[in-house]
CSV table of C-alpha atoms in Angstrom, one decimal:
chain,number,residue,atom,x,y,z
L,6,MET,CA,-0.5,118.3,-183.5
L,7,LEU,CA,2.6,117.1,-185.6
L,8,SER,CA,2.0,113.6,-184.5
L,9,ARG,CA,-1.5,113.6,-185.7
L,10,ILE,CA,-0.4,114.9,-189.2
L,11,LYS,CA,2.0,112.1,-189.3
L,12,GLN,CA,-0.6,109.3,-188.5
L,13,LEU,CA,-2.5,111.0,-191.4
L,14,LEU,CA,0.0,110.7,-193.6
L,15,LEU,CA,0.5,106.8,-192.7
L,16,LEU,CA,-3.1,106.2,-193.3
L,17,CYS,CA,-2.8,108.0,-196.9
L,18,LEU,CA,0.4,105.8,-197.3
L,19,TYR,CA,-1.6,102.5,-196.5
L,20,MET,CA,-4.3,103.6,-198.9
L,21,ALA,CA,-1.8,104.1,-201.8
L,22,ILE,CA,-0.3,100.7,-200.9
L,23,PHE,CA,-3.7,99.0,-200.6
L,24,VAL,CA,-5.2,100.5,-203.9
L,25,ILE,CA,-2.1,99.6,-205.7
L,26,ASN,CA,-1.7,96.2,-204.3
L,27,GLU,CA,-5.5,95.4,-205.0
L,28,MET,CA,-5.5,96.5,-208.4
L,29,GLY,CA,-2.4,94.5,-209.2
L,30,ILE,CA,-3.9,91.5,-207.9
L,31,GLY,CA,-7.4,91.9,-209.1
L,32,GLY,CA,-9.1,92.7,-205.8
L,33,ILE,CA,-10.3,96.0,-207.5
L,34,ARG,CA,-11.1,95.5,-211.1
L,35,ILE,CA,-11.7,98.5,-213.6
L,36,SER,CA,-13.0,96.5,-216.6
L,37,ASP,CA,-14.9,93.2,-216.6
L,38,ILE,CA,-12.5,91.7,-218.9
L,39,PRO,CA,-11.3,88.2,-217.0
L,40,ARG,CA,-7.5,88.6,-215.9
L,41,VAL,CA,-7.0,84.9,-216.6
L,42,THR,CA,-9.0,83.1,-219.3
L,43,LEU,CA,-7.3,79.5,-219.2
L,44,ASP,CA,-9.1,76.6,-217.8
L,45,PRO,CA,-7.1,75.3,-215.0
L,46,TRP,CA,-8.3,72.0,-215.1
L,47,VAL,CA,-6.8,71.4,-218.5
L,48,THR,CA,-3.8,73.5,-218.0
L,49,TYR,CA,-2.7,72.1,-214.5
L,50,GLY,CA,-4.6,69.0,-214.2
L,51,TYR,CA,-6.8,68.1,-211.2
L,52,ALA,CA,-4.2,67.8,-208.6
L,53,GLY,CA,-2.5,70.9,-209.8
L,54,THR,CA,-5.5,73.0,-209.8
L,55,ILE,CA,-6.7,71.5,-206.4
L,56,TYR,CA,-3.3,72.5,-204.9
L,57,LEU,CA,-3.3,76.0,-206.7
L,58,TYR,CA,-6.7,76.9,-205.3
L,59,THR,CA,-6.1,75.3,-201.8
L,60,ILE,CA,-2.9,77.5,-201.3
L,61,ARG,CA,-4.9,80.6,-202.1
L,62,VAL,CA,-7.5,79.8,-199.9
L,63,LEU,CA,-5.2,78.7,-196.9
L,64,CYS,CA,-4.1,82.5,-196.9
L,65,VAL,CA,-7.1,83.4,-195.2
L,66,ILE,CA,-6.0,81.7,-192.2
L,67,SER,CA,-3.9,84.6,-191.1
L,68,LEU,CA,-6.8,87.3,-191.4
L,69,PRO,CA,-7.4,87.9,-187.7
L,70,LEU,CA,-3.7,88.4,-187.2
L,71,VAL,CA,-3.8,90.8,-190.3
L,72,ILE,CA,-6.6,92.8,-188.9
L,73,SER,CA,-5.3,93.0,-185.7
L,74,ASN,CA,-2.1,94.6,-186.8
L,75,ILE,CA,-3.8,97.0,-189.1
L,76,ILE,CA,-6.1,98.2,-186.2
L,77,GLY,CA,-2.9,98.8,-183.9
L,78,LEU,CA,-1.0,100.5,-186.8
L,79,LEU,CA,-3.7,102.9,-187.8
L,80,LEU,CA,-6.2,103.4,-185.1
L,81,PHE,CA,-3.3,104.2,-182.5
L,82,ASN,CA,-0.9,106.9,-182.8
L,83,THR,CA,2.4,105.5,-184.0
L,84,PHE,CA,4.1,108.8,-184.0
L,85,LYS,CA,3.3,110.3,-180.1
L,86,GLU,CA,5.4,112.8,-179.0
L,87,LYS,CA,7.5,111.9,-176.2
L,88,THR,CA,5.5,111.1,-173.0
L,89,PRO,CA,6.5,113.2,-170.1
L,90,LEU,CA,7.0,111.9,-166.5
L,91,LYS,CA,3.6,111.8,-164.7
L,92,SER,CA,5.2,111.5,-161.1
L,93,SER,CA,8.8,112.1,-159.7
L,94,PRO,CA,11.0,108.9,-160.0
L,95,LEU,CA,12.3,109.4,-156.8
L,96,LEU,CA,8.6,108.5,-155.5
L,97,GLY,CA,8.1,105.2,-157.3
L,98,PRO,CA,8.4,101.8,-156.1
L,99,LEU,CA,11.8,99.7,-156.4
L,100,LEU,CA,12.6,98.8,-160.0
L,101,CYS,CA,14.5,95.6,-160.6
L,102,ILE,CA,16.3,95.6,-163.8
L,103,ARG,CA,16.9,91.9,-164.3
L,104,THR,CA,19.0,90.4,-167.1
L,105,VAL,CA,19.5,86.7,-167.5
L,106,THR,CA,22.6,85.3,-169.3
L,107,ARG,CA,24.9,82.5,-169.7
L,108,GLY,CA,27.9,84.6,-169.0
L,109,ASP,CA,29.3,83.8,-172.6
L,110,TYR,CA,29.8,87.5,-173.1
L,111,PRO,CA,30.9,88.9,-169.9
L,112,ASP,CA,32.4,92.3,-171.4
L,113,MET,CA,29.2,93.0,-173.3
L,114,VAL,CA,26.9,92.5,-170.1
L,115,ALA,CA,29.3,94.6,-168.3
L,116,LYS,CA,29.1,97.4,-170.7
L,117,ASN,CA,25.2,97.1,-171.1
L,118,VAL,CA,24.9,96.9,-167.2
L,119,GLU,CA,26.9,100.4,-167.0
L,120,ARG,CA,25.1,102.1,-169.9
L,121,ASN,CA,21.5,101.1,-168.4
L,122,ILE,CA,22.5,102.3,-165.0
L,123,LYS,CA,23.8,105.5,-166.4
L,124,THR,CA,20.3,105.8,-168.2
L,125,CYS,CA,18.4,105.7,-164.9
L,126,LEU,CA,20.7,108.0,-163.0
L,127,GLU,CA,20.2,110.7,-166.0
L,128,LEU,CA,16.5,110.5,-165.7
L,129,GLY,CA,16.7,111.0,-161.9
L,130,LEU,CA,15.9,107.5,-160.9
L,131,ASP,CA,17.7,106.1,-157.7
L,132,ASN,CA,15.4,103.4,-156.3
L,133,PHE,CA,16.4,100.6,-158.6
L,134,ILE,CA,18.7,97.9,-158.6
L,135,VAL,CA,20.3,96.0,-162.0
L,136,GLU,CA,20.3,92.4,-161.2
L,137,VAL,CA,22.4,90.0,-163.4
L,138,VAL,CA,21.8,86.3,-163.4
L,139,THR,CA,24.0,84.0,-164.7
L,140,ASP,CA,25.4,80.6,-165.2
L,141,LYS,CA,29.0,81.6,-165.1
L,142,ALA,CA,30.3,84.3,-162.8
L,143,ILE,CA,30.9,87.6,-164.8
L,144,ASN,CA,32.5,89.4,-161.7
L,145,LEU,CA,30.8,92.8,-162.2
L,146,LYS,CA,32.0,95.9,-160.2
L,147,LYS,CA,30.7,96.2,-156.7
L,148,ASP,CA,27.8,98.9,-156.7
L,149,ARG,CA,24.9,99.5,-154.5
L,150,HIS,CA,22.9,99.4,-158.0
L,151,ILE,CA,24.2,96.1,-159.1
L,152,ARG,CA,23.6,92.5,-157.9
L,153,GLU,CA,25.0,89.5,-159.5
L,154,LEU,CA,23.6,86.1,-159.3
L,155,VAL,CA,25.2,82.8,-160.1
L,156,VAL,CA,22.7,80.1,-160.6
L,157,PRO,CA,24.5,77.0,-159.0
L,158,ALA,CA,25.3,74.2,-161.3
L,159,GLN,CA,23.4,71.6,-159.3
L,160,TYR,CA,20.2,73.6,-159.0
L,161,LYS,CA,16.9,72.1,-160.1
L,162,THR,CA,13.4,73.5,-159.9
L,163,LYS,CA,10.5,71.1,-158.6
L,164,ASN,CA,9.0,70.6,-161.9
L,165,GLY,CA,12.4,70.3,-163.8
L,166,THR,CA,12.3,73.6,-165.7
L,167,LEU,CA,15.3,74.4,-168.0
L,168,PHE,CA,17.4,77.1,-169.6
L,169,LYS,CA,16.2,80.8,-169.0
L,170,ALA,CA,13.0,79.7,-167.0
L,171,ARG,CA,15.3,77.9,-164.9
L,172,ALA,CA,17.6,81.1,-163.7
L,173,LEU,CA,14.5,83.2,-163.6
L,174,GLN,CA,12.7,80.8,-161.1
L,175,TYR,CA,16.2,80.6,-158.9
L,176,CYS,CA,15.4,84.3,-158.5
L,177,LEU,CA,12.2,83.8,-156.7
L,178,GLU,CA,13.5,81.1,-154.4
L,179,ASN,CA,13.5,81.8,-150.7
L,180,GLY,CA,16.9,83.3,-149.5
L,181,VAL,CA,17.6,84.4,-153.0
L,182,ASN,CA,14.6,86.6,-153.6
L,183,MET,CA,14.8,90.3,-152.2
L,184,LEU,CA,11.6,91.9,-153.8
L,185,GLN,CA,8.6,92.7,-152.0
L,186,SER,CA,5.1,92.1,-153.6
L,187,SER,CA,5.0,95.8,-154.5
L,188,ASP,CA,8.2,96.1,-156.5
L,189,TRP,CA,8.5,95.7,-160.1
L,190,ILE,CA,10.6,93.8,-162.4
L,191,ILE,CA,12.0,94.8,-166.0
L,192,HIS,CA,12.9,91.8,-167.8
L,193,LEU,CA,15.8,92.4,-170.5
L,194,ASP,CA,17.9,90.2,-172.6
L,195,GLU,CA,21.5,90.7,-172.0
L,196,GLU,CA,21.9,92.8,-175.1
L,197,THR,CA,18.6,95.2,-174.5
L,198,LEU,CA,19.5,98.8,-173.6
L,199,LEU,CA,17.3,101.0,-171.8
L,200,THR,CA,16.5,104.5,-173.4
L,201,LYS,CA,15.1,107.4,-171.4
L,202,ASP,CA,11.7,107.3,-173.3
L,203,SER,CA,11.4,103.6,-172.5
L,204,LEU,CA,12.2,104.3,-168.8
L,205,THR,CA,9.8,106.8,-168.6
L,206,GLY,CA,7.0,104.7,-170.0
L,207,VAL,CA,7.9,102.0,-167.3
L,208,ILE,CA,7.7,104.7,-164.5
L,209,ASN,CA,4.4,105.9,-165.6
L,210,PHE,CA,3.2,102.4,-166.2
L,211,VAL,CA,4.2,101.1,-162.6
L,212,THR,CA,3.0,104.5,-160.9
L,213,GLU,CA,-0.5,104.2,-162.4
L,214,GLY,CA,-0.5,100.3,-161.1
L,215,GLN,CA,-3.6,99.8,-163.1
L,216,HIS,CA,-2.1,96.5,-164.8
L,217,SER,CA,0.3,93.8,-163.5
L,218,PHE,CA,2.2,93.3,-166.8
L,219,GLY,CA,3.3,95.5,-169.5
L,220,GLN,CA,5.5,95.6,-172.7
L,221,GLY,CA,6.7,98.3,-175.5
L,222,VAL,CA,8.5,98.3,-178.4
L,223,ILE,CA,12.2,97.1,-179.2
L,224,THR,CA,14.1,98.5,-182.1
L,225,TYR,CA,17.2,96.9,-183.9
L,226,ALA,CA,18.9,99.6,-185.7
L,227,ASN,CA,20.0,102.2,-183.6
L,228,GLU,CA,23.6,101.6,-183.2
L,229,GLU,CA,26.3,99.8,-185.4
L,230,ILE,CA,24.6,97.2,-187.6
L,231,GLN,CA,26.1,93.6,-188.2
L,232,SER,CA,24.1,92.5,-190.8
L,233,TRP,CA,21.8,94.6,-193.1
L,234,PHE,CA,19.7,91.8,-194.2
L,235,THR,CA,18.7,90.8,-190.6
L,236,THR,CA,18.2,94.2,-189.6
L,237,ILE,CA,15.9,94.9,-192.4
L,238,ALA,CA,14.0,91.8,-192.0
L,239,ASP,CA,13.6,92.6,-188.5
L,240,THR,CA,11.8,95.7,-189.2
L,241,VAL,CA,8.6,93.5,-189.5
L,242,ARG,CA,8.9,92.8,-185.7
L,243,VAL,CA,8.9,96.5,-184.9
L,244,GLY,CA,5.7,96.7,-187.2
L,245,MET,CA,4.2,93.8,-185.0
L,246,ASP,CA,5.2,95.8,-181.9
L,247,TYR,CA,3.3,98.9,-183.0
L,248,GLY,CA,0.4,96.5,-184.6
L,249,ILE,CA,-0.9,93.3,-183.1
L,250,ILE,CA,1.0,93.7,-179.8
L,251,ARG,CA,-0.1,97.2,-179.2
L,252,PHE,CA,-3.6,96.5,-180.0
L,253,SER,CA,-3.8,93.2,-178.0
L,254,LEU,CA,-2.0,95.0,-174.8
L,255,SER,CA,-3.7,98.3,-175.3
L,256,TYR,CA,-7.2,97.5,-176.1
L,257,LEU,CA,-7.8,94.0,-175.0
L,258,HIS,CA,-5.3,94.0,-172.2
L,259,ARG,CA,-4.4,90.4,-172.9
L,260,PRO,CA,-1.5,89.3,-174.7
L,261,TYR,CA,-3.6,86.6,-176.9
L,262,PHE,CA,-0.9,86.4,-179.5
L,263,SER,CA,2.0,86.3,-177.4
L,264,TRP,CA,4.6,88.7,-176.7
L,265,LYS,CA,8.4,89.2,-176.4
L,266,GLY,CA,10.8,87.6,-174.0
L,267,SER,CA,12.5,91.0,-173.5
L,268,TYR,CA,11.3,94.3,-172.2
L,269,VAL,CA,8.8,92.6,-170.0
L,270,VAL,CA,7.5,94.7,-167.1
L,271,ALA,CA,6.2,92.5,-164.2
L,272,ASN,CA,4.9,93.2,-160.7
L,273,ALA,CA,6.8,91.1,-158.5
L,274,GLY,CA,3.9,89.9,-156.5
L,275,ALA,CA,2.1,88.7,-159.5
L,276,GLU,CA,5.4,87.1,-160.8
L,277,LEU,CA,5.7,85.3,-157.2
L,278,LYS,CA,2.6,83.7,-157.6
L,279,LEU,CA,2.7,82.4,-160.9
L,280,THR,CA,6.5,81.5,-160.7
L,281,TRP,CA,8.5,80.2,-164.0
L,282,ASP,CA,8.7,76.8,-162.7
L,283,HIS,CA,6.4,75.0,-165.3
L,284,GLY,CA,8.6,72.1,-166.4
L,285,PRO,CA,10.0,71.6,-170.0
L,286,GLU,CA,6.6,72.7,-171.8
L,287,GLY,CA,7.3,76.0,-170.6
L,288,SER,CA,11.1,76.5,-170.9
L,289,ILE,CA,11.4,77.0,-174.6
L,290,ALA,CA,9.1,80.1,-174.9
L,291,GLU,CA,9.1,80.8,-171.1
L,292,ASP,CA,7.9,84.4,-171.9
L,293,CYS,CA,4.8,83.1,-173.8
L,294,TYR,CA,3.8,80.5,-171.4
L,295,MET,CA,3.9,83.1,-168.6
L,296,ALA,CA,1.8,85.3,-170.5
L,297,MET,CA,-0.9,82.6,-171.0
L,298,LEU,CA,-0.8,81.4,-167.4
L,299,ALA,CA,-1.2,85.0,-166.4
L,300,MET,CA,-4.2,85.5,-168.6
L,301,ARG,CA,-5.8,82.2,-167.0
L,302,GLU,CA,-5.3,83.7,-163.2
L,303,GLY,CA,-6.9,86.9,-164.6
L,304,TYR,CA,-4.0,89.3,-164.6
L,305,THR,CA,-4.2,92.2,-167.1
L,306,PHE,CA,-1.7,93.8,-169.4
L,307,ASP,CA,-1.0,97.2,-171.0
L,308,PHE,CA,1.2,98.4,-173.9
L,309,ILE,CA,4.2,100.8,-172.5
L,310,GLU,CA,5.4,103.9,-174.5
L,311,GLY,CA,9.0,104.2,-175.3
L,312,ASP,CA,11.2,102.0,-177.1
L,313,MET,CA,14.1,99.9,-175.9
L,314,TRP,CA,17.1,98.9,-178.2
L,315,GLU,CA,18.6,95.7,-179.3
L,316,LYS,CA,20.6,94.3,-182.1
L,317,SER,CA,19.3,91.8,-184.8
L,318,THR,CA,21.0,88.6,-185.1
L,319,PHE,CA,24.6,88.7,-186.6
L,320,ASN,CA,23.8,86.4,-189.8
L,321,VAL,CA,21.2,84.6,-191.6
L,322,LYS,CA,21.8,80.9,-189.9
L,323,ASP,CA,21.3,82.4,-186.3
L,324,PHE,CA,18.3,84.4,-187.8
L,325,MET,CA,16.6,81.0,-188.9
L,326,LYS,CA,17.6,79.3,-185.4
L,327,GLN,CA,16.3,82.2,-183.4
L,328,ARG,CA,12.8,81.9,-185.3
L,329,SER,CA,13.0,78.0,-185.1
L,330,ARG,CA,13.1,78.2,-181.4
L,331,TRP,CA,10.1,80.7,-181.2
L,332,VAL,CA,7.9,78.5,-183.2
L,333,GLN,CA,8.8,75.3,-181.4
L,334,GLY,CA,8.3,77.2,-177.9
L,335,ILE,CA,5.0,78.5,-178.7
L,336,PHE,CA,3.9,75.3,-180.2
L,337,LYS,CA,4.7,73.6,-177.1
L,338,VAL,CA,2.6,76.3,-175.2
L,339,PHE,CA,-0.1,75.6,-177.7
L,340,LYS,CA,-0.3,71.8,-177.0
L,341,CYS,CA,0.1,72.2,-173.2
L,342,ARG,CA,-3.1,71.0,-171.4
L,343,GLU,CA,-2.5,73.5,-168.5
L,344,ILE,CA,-3.6,76.6,-170.5
L,345,PRO,CA,-7.2,76.7,-171.4
L,346,TRP,CA,-8.5,77.4,-175.0
L,347,ARG,CA,-9.9,81.0,-173.8
L,348,CYS,CA,-6.5,81.8,-173.5
L,349,LYS,CA,-4.6,80.4,-176.4
L,350,TRP,CA,-7.2,80.9,-179.1
L,351,GLY,CA,-4.7,83.4,-180.5
L,352,LEU,CA,-1.9,81.0,-180.5
L,353,SER,CA,-4.0,78.4,-182.4
L,354,ILE,CA,-4.4,81.1,-185.3
L,355,MET,CA,-0.6,81.5,-185.2
L,356,VAL,CA,0.2,77.8,-185.0
L,357,PHE,CA,-2.4,77.1,-188.2
L,358,ALA,CA,-0.6,80.0,-190.0
L,359,TRP,CA,2.7,78.5,-189.2
L,360,LEU,CA,1.5,74.9,-190.2
L,361,THR,CA,0.3,76.3,-193.6
L,362,MET,CA,3.1,78.8,-194.4
L,363,PRO,CA,5.4,76.3,-196.7
L,364,PHE,CA,2.1,76.3,-198.9
L,365,THR,CA,0.7,79.8,-198.6
L,366,THR,CA,4.2,81.2,-199.1
L,367,SER,CA,4.5,79.5,-202.5
L,368,ASN,CA,1.8,81.8,-203.8
L,369,ILE,CA,4.5,84.2,-204.0
L,370,PHE,CA,6.3,82.3,-206.8
L,371,LEU,CA,3.2,80.4,-208.2
L,372,ALA,CA,0.8,83.4,-208.6
L,373,GLY,CA,2.8,84.7,-211.7
L,374,ILE,CA,4.1,81.3,-213.1
L,375,CYS,CA,0.7,79.2,-212.7
L,376,PRO,CA,-2.4,82.0,-212.9
L,377,ILE,CA,-5.8,80.8,-212.0
L,378,PRO,CA,-9.2,82.5,-212.4
L,379,THR,CA,-10.1,83.5,-208.8
L,380,PRO,CA,-13.3,85.1,-207.6
L,381,GLN,CA,-12.8,88.7,-206.5
L,382,TRP,CA,-13.5,88.4,-203.2
L,383,LEU,CA,-10.5,86.0,-202.8
L,384,ASP,CA,-8.4,88.4,-204.6
L,385,PHE,CA,-9.4,91.1,-202.4
L,386,LEU,CA,-8.6,89.5,-199.3
L,387,MET,CA,-5.3,88.5,-200.9
L,388,GLY,CA,-4.7,92.2,-201.5
L,389,PHE,CA,-5.6,93.2,-198.3
L,390,ILE,CA,-3.3,90.8,-196.4
L,391,GLY,CA,-0.3,91.8,-198.5
L,392,SER,CA,-0.8,95.4,-198.3
L,393,VAL,CA,-0.9,95.0,-194.5
L,394,PHE,CA,2.4,93.2,-194.3
L,395,MET,CA,4.0,95.7,-196.7
L,396,LEU,CA,2.8,98.6,-194.2
L,397,MET,CA,4.4,96.4,-191.1
L,398,TYR,CA,7.5,96.4,-192.8
L,399,VAL,CA,7.2,100.2,-193.9
L,400,VAL,CA,6.4,101.3,-190.3
L,401,GLY,CA,9.0,99.1,-188.7
L,402,ALA,CA,11.6,101.1,-190.8
L,403,MET,CA,10.4,104.3,-190.0
L,404,LYS,CA,10.7,103.5,-186.4
L,405,SER,CA,14.0,101.7,-186.7
L,406,PHE,CA,16.0,104.3,-188.8
L,407,ASN,CA,16.7,107.8,-187.7
L,408,ILE,CA,16.4,110.4,-190.6
L,409,LYS,CA,18.8,113.0,-189.0
L,410,ARG,CA,21.5,110.4,-188.6
L,411,LEU,CA,21.0,108.9,-192.0
L,412,GLY,CA,20.1,111.9,-194.3
L,413,ILE,CA,17.0,112.0,-196.4
L,414,THR,CA,18.3,110.0,-199.3
L,415,ARG,CA,19.5,106.8,-197.2
L,416,TYR,CA,16.4,106.9,-195.3
L,417,VAL,CA,14.0,106.9,-198.2
L,418,LEU,CA,16.1,103.8,-199.5
L,419,LEU,CA,15.9,102.0,-196.3
L,420,LEU,CA,12.2,102.7,-196.3
L,421,LEU,CA,12.0,100.7,-199.5
L,422,ALA,CA,14.4,98.3,-198.6
L,423,PRO,CA,12.1,95.9,-196.5
L,424,LEU,CA,9.6,95.8,-199.6
L,425,ILE,CA,12.4,94.6,-202.0
L,426,ILE,CA,13.7,91.9,-199.6
L,427,MET,CA,10.4,91.1,-198.4
L,428,PRO,CA,9.8,87.7,-200.6
L,429,LEU,CA,13.4,86.7,-199.5
L,430,SER,CA,12.8,87.7,-195.7
L,431,VAL,CA,9.7,85.3,-196.0
L,432,LEU,CA,11.1,82.6,-197.9
L,433,VAL,CA,14.0,82.7,-194.9
L,434,GLU,CA,11.2,82.8,-192.2
L,435,THR,CA,9.3,79.9,-194.1
L,436,VAL,CA,12.4,77.7,-194.1
L,437,SER,CA,12.7,78.4,-190.3
L,438,VAL,CA,9.3,77.2,-189.8
L,439,ILE,CA,9.6,74.1,-191.8
L,440,ASN,CA,12.9,73.5,-189.6
L,441,ALA,CA,10.7,73.7,-186.5
L,442,MET,CA,7.3,72.3,-187.3
L,443,TYR,CA,8.3,69.6,-189.8
L,444,LEU,CA,11.8,68.8,-189.3
L,445,GLY,CA,11.8,69.2,-185.8
L,446,LEU,CA,15.5,70.3,-185.7
L,447,ASN,CA,16.9,71.0,-182.2
L,448,LYS,CA,13.4,71.0,-180.6
L,449,ASN,CA,14.5,70.7,-177.1
L,450,SER,CA,17.4,73.0,-177.1
L,451,PHE,CA,17.4,76.8,-176.3
L,452,TYR,CA,19.7,78.3,-178.9
L,453,VAL,CA,21.6,81.7,-177.9
L,454,VAL,CA,22.6,83.7,-181.0
L,455,LYS,CA,25.6,85.2,-181.2
L,456,LYS,CA,25.5,88.6,-179.5
L,457,ASP,CA,29.0,90.1,-179.4
L,458,THR,CA,32.0,90.3,-182.2
L,459,VAL,CA,34.4,88.7,-179.8
L,460,GLN,CA,34.8,85.0,-179.6
L,461,LEU,CA,32.7,83.2,-177.6
L,462,ILE,CA,33.9,81.9,-174.1
L,463,ASN,CA,32.0,78.4,-174.8
L,464,SER,CA,29.3,77.2,-177.2
L,465,ASN,CA,26.2,78.9,-178.2
L,466,VAL,CA,24.3,75.7,-178.2
L,467,VAL,CA,23.0,73.3,-175.0
């Protein structure tokens, strides 16, 4: 009951954001008096006027993404009570919690392995193994729940797959793989932490066995925060998890708009059939490529309740390089001929939105400096798009920050913070897109962000 009341309040909050935004932009007009009376052709010239109208209209490209996000945020309960276990954890299939690392952060990896094992045991799970796949030996302690795999430096896949996908493919090779088709793999990044809620969701998901792949929410503000800017900027990722990702996985059961590379739950049999060996095209955004390939082969997906924990990037430089790699990787998947259009129509919208992002983002600054008379329908759509993005940031902050830990005053301030930094955050995202799509910086590299406060053993960049 309480969760439904919270969801109703969220709807009321969105309506308030929507109305205020629409009235400010002109989508809802109280009077017939024109908001802008100047003649743009005289004021800005033909070139300037055409540009200003073009960047307004280009914003509509993102409309399918925006609609998918608002459906996920408002039509599904964002404040569900904790999901109980639907079956005994002792009776479920084997869970392989697989982490891929270069081995640059051995202390952090060892610590997180211990914490994840503790979470499993506290929930009563015993049929599991934590598998760490590393380029450099970490020398984890000997334990029946731990398996360390060191990928040989000379190992090459048949199709020349690189980076993380290469390590994942090594796990599937004969003589290395120890899993049966009925087992399940939980793919984590080296900094990802399980929670009891997420593990409960995973156990329920694999026990039901209706879908071959699943994913849930990751939040980024649960423990020590290294960068407040990047952590607050990442609240939009949490909002997307509850929005477009939840909608596409829970309702469509297909990740048409891609998904994350961590908190991926996969049936071992399905993964063995699909493999990770898809060459350079599937090596930058291996998670996206695998998702598209799985859709092509008819596999279905679902949303998993319960969130896992990670940290945001420690600085803006890593934040930008991380985004650039995602954009470049997904663009490679988009161009791949092996993936049919029926599977990547969602990616096409994302790619076109990225391509036009340098122009559409300029609306934030030019709308006030260079006003132009626009039809009400266009103002309405602009207001709708803006209000949904605001809600994504706010919901992300709601689910990221803990009111009991912070207190009511700090909590409210942190709910407002994403809206305050939103223009700067969007600008940083736009520069990342420019680096990826137009400048092509580091387009064939797999940049790994800093994940620990200690000094790296080796460079982050390959």
